[in-house]
XYZ file of C-alpha atoms in Angstrom:
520
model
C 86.558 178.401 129.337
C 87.336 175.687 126.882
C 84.895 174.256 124.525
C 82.384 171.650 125.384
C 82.284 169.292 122.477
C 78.629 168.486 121.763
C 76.646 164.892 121.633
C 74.817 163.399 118.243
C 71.918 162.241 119.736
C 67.996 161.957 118.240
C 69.295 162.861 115.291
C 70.897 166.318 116.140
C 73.846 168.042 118.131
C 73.088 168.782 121.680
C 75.512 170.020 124.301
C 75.197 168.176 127.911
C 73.248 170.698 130.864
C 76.360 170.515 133.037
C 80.405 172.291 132.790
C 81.711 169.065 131.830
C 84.895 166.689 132.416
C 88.313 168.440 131.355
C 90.266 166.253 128.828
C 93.925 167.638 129.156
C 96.782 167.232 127.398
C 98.872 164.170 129.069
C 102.093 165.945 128.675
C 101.479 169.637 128.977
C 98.945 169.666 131.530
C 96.445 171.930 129.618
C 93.017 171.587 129.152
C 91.960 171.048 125.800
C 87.819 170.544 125.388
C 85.187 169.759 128.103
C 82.625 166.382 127.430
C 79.192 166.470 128.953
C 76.445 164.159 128.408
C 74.121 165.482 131.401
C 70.346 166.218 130.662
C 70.351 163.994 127.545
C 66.866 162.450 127.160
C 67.959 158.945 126.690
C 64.681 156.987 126.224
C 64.504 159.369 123.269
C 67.644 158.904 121.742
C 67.686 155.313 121.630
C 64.139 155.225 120.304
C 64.806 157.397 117.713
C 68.066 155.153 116.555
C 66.122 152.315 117.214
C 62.708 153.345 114.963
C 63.892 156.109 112.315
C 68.014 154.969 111.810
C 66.810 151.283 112.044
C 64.138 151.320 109.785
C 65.930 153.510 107.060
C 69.415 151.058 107.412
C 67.318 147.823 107.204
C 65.148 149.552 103.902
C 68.955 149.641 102.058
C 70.944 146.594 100.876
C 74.452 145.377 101.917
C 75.808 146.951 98.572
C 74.006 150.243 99.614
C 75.108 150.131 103.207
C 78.496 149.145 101.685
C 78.990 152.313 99.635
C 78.049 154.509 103.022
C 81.065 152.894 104.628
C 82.983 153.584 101.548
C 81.948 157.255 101.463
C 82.746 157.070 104.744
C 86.321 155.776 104.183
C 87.086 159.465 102.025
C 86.109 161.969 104.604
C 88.188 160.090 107.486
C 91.150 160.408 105.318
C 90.188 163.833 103.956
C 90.397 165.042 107.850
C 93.914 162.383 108.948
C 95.679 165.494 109.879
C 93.269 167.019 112.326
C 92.998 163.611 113.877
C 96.603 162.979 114.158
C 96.793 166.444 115.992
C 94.368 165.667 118.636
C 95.650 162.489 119.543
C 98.950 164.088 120.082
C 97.534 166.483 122.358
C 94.796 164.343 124.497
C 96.458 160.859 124.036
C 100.261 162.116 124.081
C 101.001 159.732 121.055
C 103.836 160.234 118.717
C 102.474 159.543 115.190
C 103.968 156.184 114.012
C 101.665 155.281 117.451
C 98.797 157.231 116.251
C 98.827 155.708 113.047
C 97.807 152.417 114.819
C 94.640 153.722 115.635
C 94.551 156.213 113.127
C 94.813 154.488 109.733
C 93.761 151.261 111.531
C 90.001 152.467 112.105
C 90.211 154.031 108.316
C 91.657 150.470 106.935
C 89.099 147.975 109.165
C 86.254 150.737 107.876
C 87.857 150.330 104.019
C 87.693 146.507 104.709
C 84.117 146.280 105.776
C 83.395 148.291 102.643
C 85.317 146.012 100.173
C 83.280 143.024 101.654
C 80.009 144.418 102.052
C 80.240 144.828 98.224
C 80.543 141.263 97.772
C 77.623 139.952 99.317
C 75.761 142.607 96.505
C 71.923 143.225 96.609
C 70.503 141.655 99.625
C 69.067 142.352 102.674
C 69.441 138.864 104.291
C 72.105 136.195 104.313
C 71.187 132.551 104.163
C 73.180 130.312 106.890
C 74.443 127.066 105.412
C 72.149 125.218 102.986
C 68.487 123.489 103.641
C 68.148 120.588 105.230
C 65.503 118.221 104.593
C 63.185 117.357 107.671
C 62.280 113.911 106.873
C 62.342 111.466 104.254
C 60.354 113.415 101.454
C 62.786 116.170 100.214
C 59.683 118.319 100.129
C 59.794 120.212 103.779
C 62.727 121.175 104.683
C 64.887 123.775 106.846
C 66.780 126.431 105.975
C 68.075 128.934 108.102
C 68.462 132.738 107.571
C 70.618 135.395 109.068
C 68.070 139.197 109.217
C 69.111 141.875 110.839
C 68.495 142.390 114.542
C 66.174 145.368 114.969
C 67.473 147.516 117.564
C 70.799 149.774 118.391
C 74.106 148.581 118.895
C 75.740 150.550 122.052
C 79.141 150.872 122.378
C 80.836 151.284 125.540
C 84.695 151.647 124.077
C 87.906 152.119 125.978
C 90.187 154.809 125.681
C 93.228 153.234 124.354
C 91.371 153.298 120.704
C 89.306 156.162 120.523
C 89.590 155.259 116.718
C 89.509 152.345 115.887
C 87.632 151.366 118.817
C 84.606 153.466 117.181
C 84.999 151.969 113.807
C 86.290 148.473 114.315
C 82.898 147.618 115.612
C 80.412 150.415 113.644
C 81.486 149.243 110.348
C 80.475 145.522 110.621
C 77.355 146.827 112.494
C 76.354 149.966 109.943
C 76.731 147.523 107.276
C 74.450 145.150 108.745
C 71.512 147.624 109.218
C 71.784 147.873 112.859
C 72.381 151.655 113.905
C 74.782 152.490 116.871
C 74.825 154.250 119.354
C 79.084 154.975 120.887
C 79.884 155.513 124.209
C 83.958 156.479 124.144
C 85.754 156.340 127.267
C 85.854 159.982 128.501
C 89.629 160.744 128.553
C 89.467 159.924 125.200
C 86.424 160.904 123.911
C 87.850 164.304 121.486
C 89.235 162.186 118.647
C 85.760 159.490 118.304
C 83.714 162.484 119.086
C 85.441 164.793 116.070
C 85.054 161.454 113.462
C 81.636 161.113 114.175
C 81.195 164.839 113.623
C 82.857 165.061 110.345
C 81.125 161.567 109.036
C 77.668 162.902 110.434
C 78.117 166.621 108.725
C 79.128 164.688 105.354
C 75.429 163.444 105.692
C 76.499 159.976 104.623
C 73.823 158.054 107.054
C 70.828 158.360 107.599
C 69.531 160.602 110.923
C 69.946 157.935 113.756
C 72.167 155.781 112.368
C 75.006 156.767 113.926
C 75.236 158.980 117.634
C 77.547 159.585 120.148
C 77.532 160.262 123.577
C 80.528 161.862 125.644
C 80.515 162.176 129.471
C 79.012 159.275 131.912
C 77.655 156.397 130.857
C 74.798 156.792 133.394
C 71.309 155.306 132.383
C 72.943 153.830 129.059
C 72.729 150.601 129.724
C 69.413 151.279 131.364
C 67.618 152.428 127.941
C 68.513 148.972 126.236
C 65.535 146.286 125.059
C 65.132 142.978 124.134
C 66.395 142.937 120.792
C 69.614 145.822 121.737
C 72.798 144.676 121.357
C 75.759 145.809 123.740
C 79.388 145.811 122.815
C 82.505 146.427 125.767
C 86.018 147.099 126.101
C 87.054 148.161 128.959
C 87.712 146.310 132.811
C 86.613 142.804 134.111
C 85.221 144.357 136.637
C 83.031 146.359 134.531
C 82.844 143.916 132.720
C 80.870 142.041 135.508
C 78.747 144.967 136.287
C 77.230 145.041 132.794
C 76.837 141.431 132.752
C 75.078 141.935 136.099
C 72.496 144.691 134.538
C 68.855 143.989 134.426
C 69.323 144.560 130.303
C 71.602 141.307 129.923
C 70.039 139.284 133.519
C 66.533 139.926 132.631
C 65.538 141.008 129.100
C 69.078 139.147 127.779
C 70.263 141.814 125.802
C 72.976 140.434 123.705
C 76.641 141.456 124.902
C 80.444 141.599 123.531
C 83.185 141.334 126.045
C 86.665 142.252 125.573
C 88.111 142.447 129.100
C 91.820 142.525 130.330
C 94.076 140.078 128.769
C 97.899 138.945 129.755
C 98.950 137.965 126.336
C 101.889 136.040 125.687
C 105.616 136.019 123.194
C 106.866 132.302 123.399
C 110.380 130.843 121.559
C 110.497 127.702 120.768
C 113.073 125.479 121.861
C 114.720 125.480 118.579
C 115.506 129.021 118.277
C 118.517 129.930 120.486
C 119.996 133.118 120.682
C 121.423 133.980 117.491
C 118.965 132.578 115.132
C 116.692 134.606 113.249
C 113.635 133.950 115.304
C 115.380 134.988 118.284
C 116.496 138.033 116.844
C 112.561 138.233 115.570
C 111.213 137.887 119.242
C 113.559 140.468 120.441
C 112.250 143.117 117.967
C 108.492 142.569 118.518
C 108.835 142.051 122.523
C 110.336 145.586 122.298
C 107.998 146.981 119.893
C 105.056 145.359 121.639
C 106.232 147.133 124.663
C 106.776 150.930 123.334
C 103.653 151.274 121.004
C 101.120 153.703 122.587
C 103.312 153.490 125.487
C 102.155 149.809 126.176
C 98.688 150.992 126.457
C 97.514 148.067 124.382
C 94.751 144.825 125.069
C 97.125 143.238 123.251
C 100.193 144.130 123.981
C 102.932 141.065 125.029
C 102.861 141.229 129.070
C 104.394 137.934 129.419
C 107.493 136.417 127.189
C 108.170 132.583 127.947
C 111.677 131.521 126.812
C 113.939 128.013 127.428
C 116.186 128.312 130.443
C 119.232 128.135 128.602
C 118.290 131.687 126.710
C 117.076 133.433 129.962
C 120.111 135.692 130.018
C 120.431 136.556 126.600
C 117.006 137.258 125.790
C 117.242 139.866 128.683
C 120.401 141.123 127.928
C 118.993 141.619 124.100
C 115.400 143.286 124.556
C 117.082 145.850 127.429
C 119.737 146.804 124.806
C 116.478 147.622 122.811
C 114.517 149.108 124.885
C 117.335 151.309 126.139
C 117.240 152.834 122.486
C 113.766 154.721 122.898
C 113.190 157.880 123.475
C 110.787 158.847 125.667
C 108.875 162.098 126.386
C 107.237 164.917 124.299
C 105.378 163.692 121.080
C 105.830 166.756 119.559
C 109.720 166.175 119.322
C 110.685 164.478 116.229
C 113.304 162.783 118.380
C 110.556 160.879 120.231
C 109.889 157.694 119.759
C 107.513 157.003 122.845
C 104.917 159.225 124.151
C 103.132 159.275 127.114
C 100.110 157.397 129.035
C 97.009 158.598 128.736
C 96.249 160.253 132.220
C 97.760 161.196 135.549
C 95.321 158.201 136.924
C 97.008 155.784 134.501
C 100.272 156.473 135.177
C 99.871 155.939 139.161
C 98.304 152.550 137.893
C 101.045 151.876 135.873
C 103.876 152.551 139.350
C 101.061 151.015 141.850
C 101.378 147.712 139.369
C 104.940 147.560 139.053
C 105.545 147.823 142.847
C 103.150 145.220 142.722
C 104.933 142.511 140.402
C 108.237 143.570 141.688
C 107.623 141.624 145.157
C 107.852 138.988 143.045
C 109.869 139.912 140.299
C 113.677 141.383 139.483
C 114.069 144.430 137.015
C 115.898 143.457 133.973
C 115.729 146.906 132.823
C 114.908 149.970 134.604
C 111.991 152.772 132.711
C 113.448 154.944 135.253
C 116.910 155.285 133.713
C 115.373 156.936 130.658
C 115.306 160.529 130.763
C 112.164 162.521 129.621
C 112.629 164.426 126.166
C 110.985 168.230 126.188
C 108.921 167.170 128.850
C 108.615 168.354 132.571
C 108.994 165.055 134.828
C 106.245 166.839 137.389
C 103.760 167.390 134.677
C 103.904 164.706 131.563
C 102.834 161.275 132.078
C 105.406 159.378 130.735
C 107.613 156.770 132.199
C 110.058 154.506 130.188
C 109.733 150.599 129.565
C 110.407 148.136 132.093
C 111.640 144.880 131.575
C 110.800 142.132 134.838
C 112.637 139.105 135.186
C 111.182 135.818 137.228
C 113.555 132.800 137.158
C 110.808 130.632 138.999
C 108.061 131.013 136.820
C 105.460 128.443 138.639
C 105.912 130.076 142.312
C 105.394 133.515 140.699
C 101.748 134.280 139.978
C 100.739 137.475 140.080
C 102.791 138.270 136.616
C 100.338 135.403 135.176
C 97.645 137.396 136.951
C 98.061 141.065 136.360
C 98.463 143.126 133.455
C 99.729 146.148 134.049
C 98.483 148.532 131.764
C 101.992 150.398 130.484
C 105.379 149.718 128.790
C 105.755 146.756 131.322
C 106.634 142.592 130.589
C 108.427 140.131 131.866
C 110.574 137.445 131.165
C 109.950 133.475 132.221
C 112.210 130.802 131.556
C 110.891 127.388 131.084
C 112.118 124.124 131.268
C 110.200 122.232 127.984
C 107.481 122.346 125.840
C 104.754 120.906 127.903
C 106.023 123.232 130.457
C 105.864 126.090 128.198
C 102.297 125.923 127.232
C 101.524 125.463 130.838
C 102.614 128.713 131.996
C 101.132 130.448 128.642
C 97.594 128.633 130.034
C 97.668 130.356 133.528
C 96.660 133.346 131.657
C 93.419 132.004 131.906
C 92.355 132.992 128.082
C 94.104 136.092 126.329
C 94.038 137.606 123.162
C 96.771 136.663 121.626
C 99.625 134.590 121.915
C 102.765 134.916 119.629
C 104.857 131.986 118.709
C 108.598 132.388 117.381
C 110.988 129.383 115.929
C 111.750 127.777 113.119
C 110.291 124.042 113.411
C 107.677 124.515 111.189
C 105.686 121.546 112.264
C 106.409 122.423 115.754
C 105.047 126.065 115.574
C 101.962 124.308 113.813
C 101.718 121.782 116.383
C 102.527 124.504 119.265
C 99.737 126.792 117.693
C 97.210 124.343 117.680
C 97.800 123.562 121.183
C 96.765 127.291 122.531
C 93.968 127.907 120.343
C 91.555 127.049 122.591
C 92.660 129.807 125.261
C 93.361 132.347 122.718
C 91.309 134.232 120.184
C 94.528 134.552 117.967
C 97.974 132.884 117.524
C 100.211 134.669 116.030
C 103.012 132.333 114.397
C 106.054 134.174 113.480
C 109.050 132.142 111.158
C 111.771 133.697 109.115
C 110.053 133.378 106.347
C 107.658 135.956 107.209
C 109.804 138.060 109.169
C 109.473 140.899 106.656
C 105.806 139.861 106.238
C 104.188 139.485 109.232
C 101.572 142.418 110.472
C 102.515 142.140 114.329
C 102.092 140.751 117.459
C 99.546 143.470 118.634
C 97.859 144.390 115.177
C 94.329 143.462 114.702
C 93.289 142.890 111.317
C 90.212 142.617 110.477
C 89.943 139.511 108.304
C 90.906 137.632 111.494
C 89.073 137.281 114.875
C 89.280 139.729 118.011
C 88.550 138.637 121.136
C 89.544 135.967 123.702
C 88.171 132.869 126.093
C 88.059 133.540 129.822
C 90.012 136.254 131.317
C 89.727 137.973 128.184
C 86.049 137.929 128.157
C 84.838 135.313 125.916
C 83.844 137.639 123.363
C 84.497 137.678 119.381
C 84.690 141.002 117.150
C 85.640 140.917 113.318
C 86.878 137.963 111.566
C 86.064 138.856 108.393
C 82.011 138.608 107.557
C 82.177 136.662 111.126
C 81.662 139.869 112.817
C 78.360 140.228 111.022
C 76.653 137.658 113.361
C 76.562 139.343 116.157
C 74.413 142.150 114.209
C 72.068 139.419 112.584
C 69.244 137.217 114.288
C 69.388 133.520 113.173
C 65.909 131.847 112.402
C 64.877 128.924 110.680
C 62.594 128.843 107.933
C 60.597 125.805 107.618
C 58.693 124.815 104.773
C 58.023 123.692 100.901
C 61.159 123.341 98.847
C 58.956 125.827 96.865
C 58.624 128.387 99.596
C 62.734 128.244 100.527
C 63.336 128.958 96.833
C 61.923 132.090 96.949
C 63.828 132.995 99.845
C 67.328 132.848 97.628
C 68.826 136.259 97.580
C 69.924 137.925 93.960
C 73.732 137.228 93.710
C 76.355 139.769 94.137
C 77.238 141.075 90.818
């Protein structure tokens, strides 16, 4: 029998009572480890984060707390090989799409370091500057961020089992608040394996950092007042944790980051030919291949003027007929597979589903599976849809489908443009390509309130640019409405959601003593 990957939990390994779930290998078939959570005695476990790695975070500085990240940072890179080999073999990733999650989690974690450092010897951060309460100058207001005291849960999806873990444990480890990860199960090897190697480097302190693979049964169930809760996943689970007693009742703070139909749109001004054509083409198709699709942000829907309908077709399908699909093992691969048998009958069941609406532009069936037996491997090529009516077609502005699938709109002007992008109902991201500078500034302005990033590509920056799909963490994660209203990193942003904001009222006297030493 295969190995059954142990929990981090109350401060030690413990194996789950039950056989376990069977991750396999998406392209082989095989079974690889087991993941059991079972018998766990979570009341424990999250009083023991809460209580012992609370207390012993909170007693260190940001500078301190900084230096565990960057310790951290070293013994992720130290082990980039064995990471890189399980997410070939339990995400079917080739490694350029591996690298994404990969060296992104290592980089956000490297970033969080770098600006921890900066805010040097403190253990609070002051929010704006006092305020004086009435006419004498000498009671005033000043407010103060402190750390929340309890865990930070983390119910991740299994798209990122990397960066997903670290994207949101380095802005919370650095604020004091331990956490507590939940990966998504079909996942769970690779989050599960960085924990271990982070946790036997002895970096943290016990209960700072735990993770739980298997069901998420009775997590959300072991959360308090002062808990925070952190999602990616489903709107409808989405709903359900909204729902729970812990958010209705004792109003545990939550993060959502729910399902998203992002959005490419040219600009009138750049007709086929131009450079930012040519720079929509390439990102639509990259957008569309990297970890097969299987992306929150990945482009679904790609808005273009009437007049470019064909060509823009004609050039992403000449694209996407370039990639090779199948094995990740063969260095002639340049797409690997989804993540599951489940995922790819989502992936067909949505496809027939858009396609009662929607013409194929071009076919994912046409390419032929590389080293890789069509019965077993979950892999299927990318599929370019095509909608000429764009307003009478609604389930593409409805549905993502989870895969290497988008499709094309034509619109008839600007006004009409950005209200097609809109029926998204919130995403993401939206990418903008033309070369009217004050009409991609005007353009970007216009969507930021239904999108947690806009992503403005010109030539200028076609070299330059970090994608479409990339999150970096200097700027904001997260979305309005569909997308789930939430906000991860940003920068120091992300610390907020870690901190409790008070005001502090009283002498001018009192508030001086409440000014932190500087960062050196």
């Amino acid at each position: 029998m295969t190995e059954l990957i142990s929990n981090f939990f109350s401060g030690q390994w413990q194996t789950g009572s039950g056989t376990g779930t069977s991750l396999t290998d998406p392209v082989l078939g095989t079974e690889l480890v087991r993941v059991d959570a079972s018998g766990l005695d979570l009341a424990a476990g999250f009083a023991f984060a809460r209580e012992q790695g609370g207390a012993a975070l909170r007693a260190l500085n940001y500078r301190e707390r900084a230096a565990m990240l960057a310790a951290a940072v070293k013994v992720l890179q130290a082990n980039r090989d064995a990471y890189y080999d399980i997410a070939t073999a339990n995400s079917g990733t080739v490694k350029n799409e591996s690298a994404v999650d990969i060296d992104g989690a290592i980089f956000t974690l490297g970033n969080y370091a770098k600006l921890g450092e900066t805010l040097g010897d403190r253990h609070f951060m002051l929010d704006g500057e006092a305020a004086r309460l009435g006419k004498d100058p000498l009671f005033q207001s000043q407010h103060v961020m402190v750390p929340t005291r309890g865990v930070a849960l983390f119910i991740n999806a299994f798209n990122f089992p990397a960066w997903g873990l670290w994207e949101k444990a380095a802005p919370a480890l650095l604020s004091g608040v331990p956490v507590i990860v939940k990966p998504a199960t079909t996942t769970a090897w690779l989050t599960q394996r960085m924990v271990k190697d982070v946790v036997d480097a002895g970096i943290f302190p016990p209960g700072a950092l735990s993770v739980i693979c298997g069901s998420s049964a009775g997590l959300m169930d072991a959360l308090q007042a002062f808990d925070v809760v952190s999602f990616t996943g489903s709107a409808e689970t989405a709903a359900v944790i909204r729902s729970h007693p812990a958010v209705a009742q004792r109003f545990v703070r939550v993060n959502i980051e729910a399902d998203s139909v992002n959005s490419a749109l040219l600009l009138p001004d750049a007709a086929p030919g131009t450079e930012a054509f040519d720079l929509l083409v390439k990102e639509v198709a990259r957008e569309m291949t990297v970890k097969s699709g299987q992306k929150c942000t990945a482009i679904r829907r790609i808005f273009v003027p009437e007049t470019s309908f064909d060509a823009a077709a004609q050039a992403i399908s000449a694209r996407l007929a370039k990639t090779t699909v199948g094995n990740p093992r063969n260095e002639a691969v340049r797409m690997g597979a989804l993540v599951n048998r489940a995922q790819l009958n989502s992936v067909r069941a949505g496809l027939d589903y858009l396609k009662q609406q929607a013409h194929t532009l071009h076919d994912g069936a046409t390419h032929k599976l590389v080293d890789a037996d069509p019965a077993i491997a979950c892999c299927v090529g990318p599929t370019l849809l095509g909608v000429r009516d764009a307003d009478s077609a609604d389930r593409v502005h409805d549905t993502e489908v989870f895969g290497p699938v988008a499709t094309l709109l034509p619109y008839r002007d600007t006004a009409h443009a950005l209200a097609l992008v809109r029926r998204g109902q919130g995403s993401l991201v939206a990418s903008l390509y033309g070369s009217d500078l004050a009409s991609l500034g005007v353009t970007a302005l216009e969507l930021a309130n239904s999108h947690g990033r806009v992503h403005v590509i010109s030539p200028d920056v076609g070299q330059l640019h970090t994608g479409h799909g990339n999150v970096m963490p200097q700027s904001l994660h997260g979305g309005p409405g569909r997308a789930g209203g939430g906000e991860e990193l940003g920068g120091l942003r992300a610390l907020g959601f870690y901190h409790r904001r008070s005001a502090v009222q009283a002498s001018t006297a009192v508030l001086s003593t409440l000014q932190p030493p500087q960062a050196a």
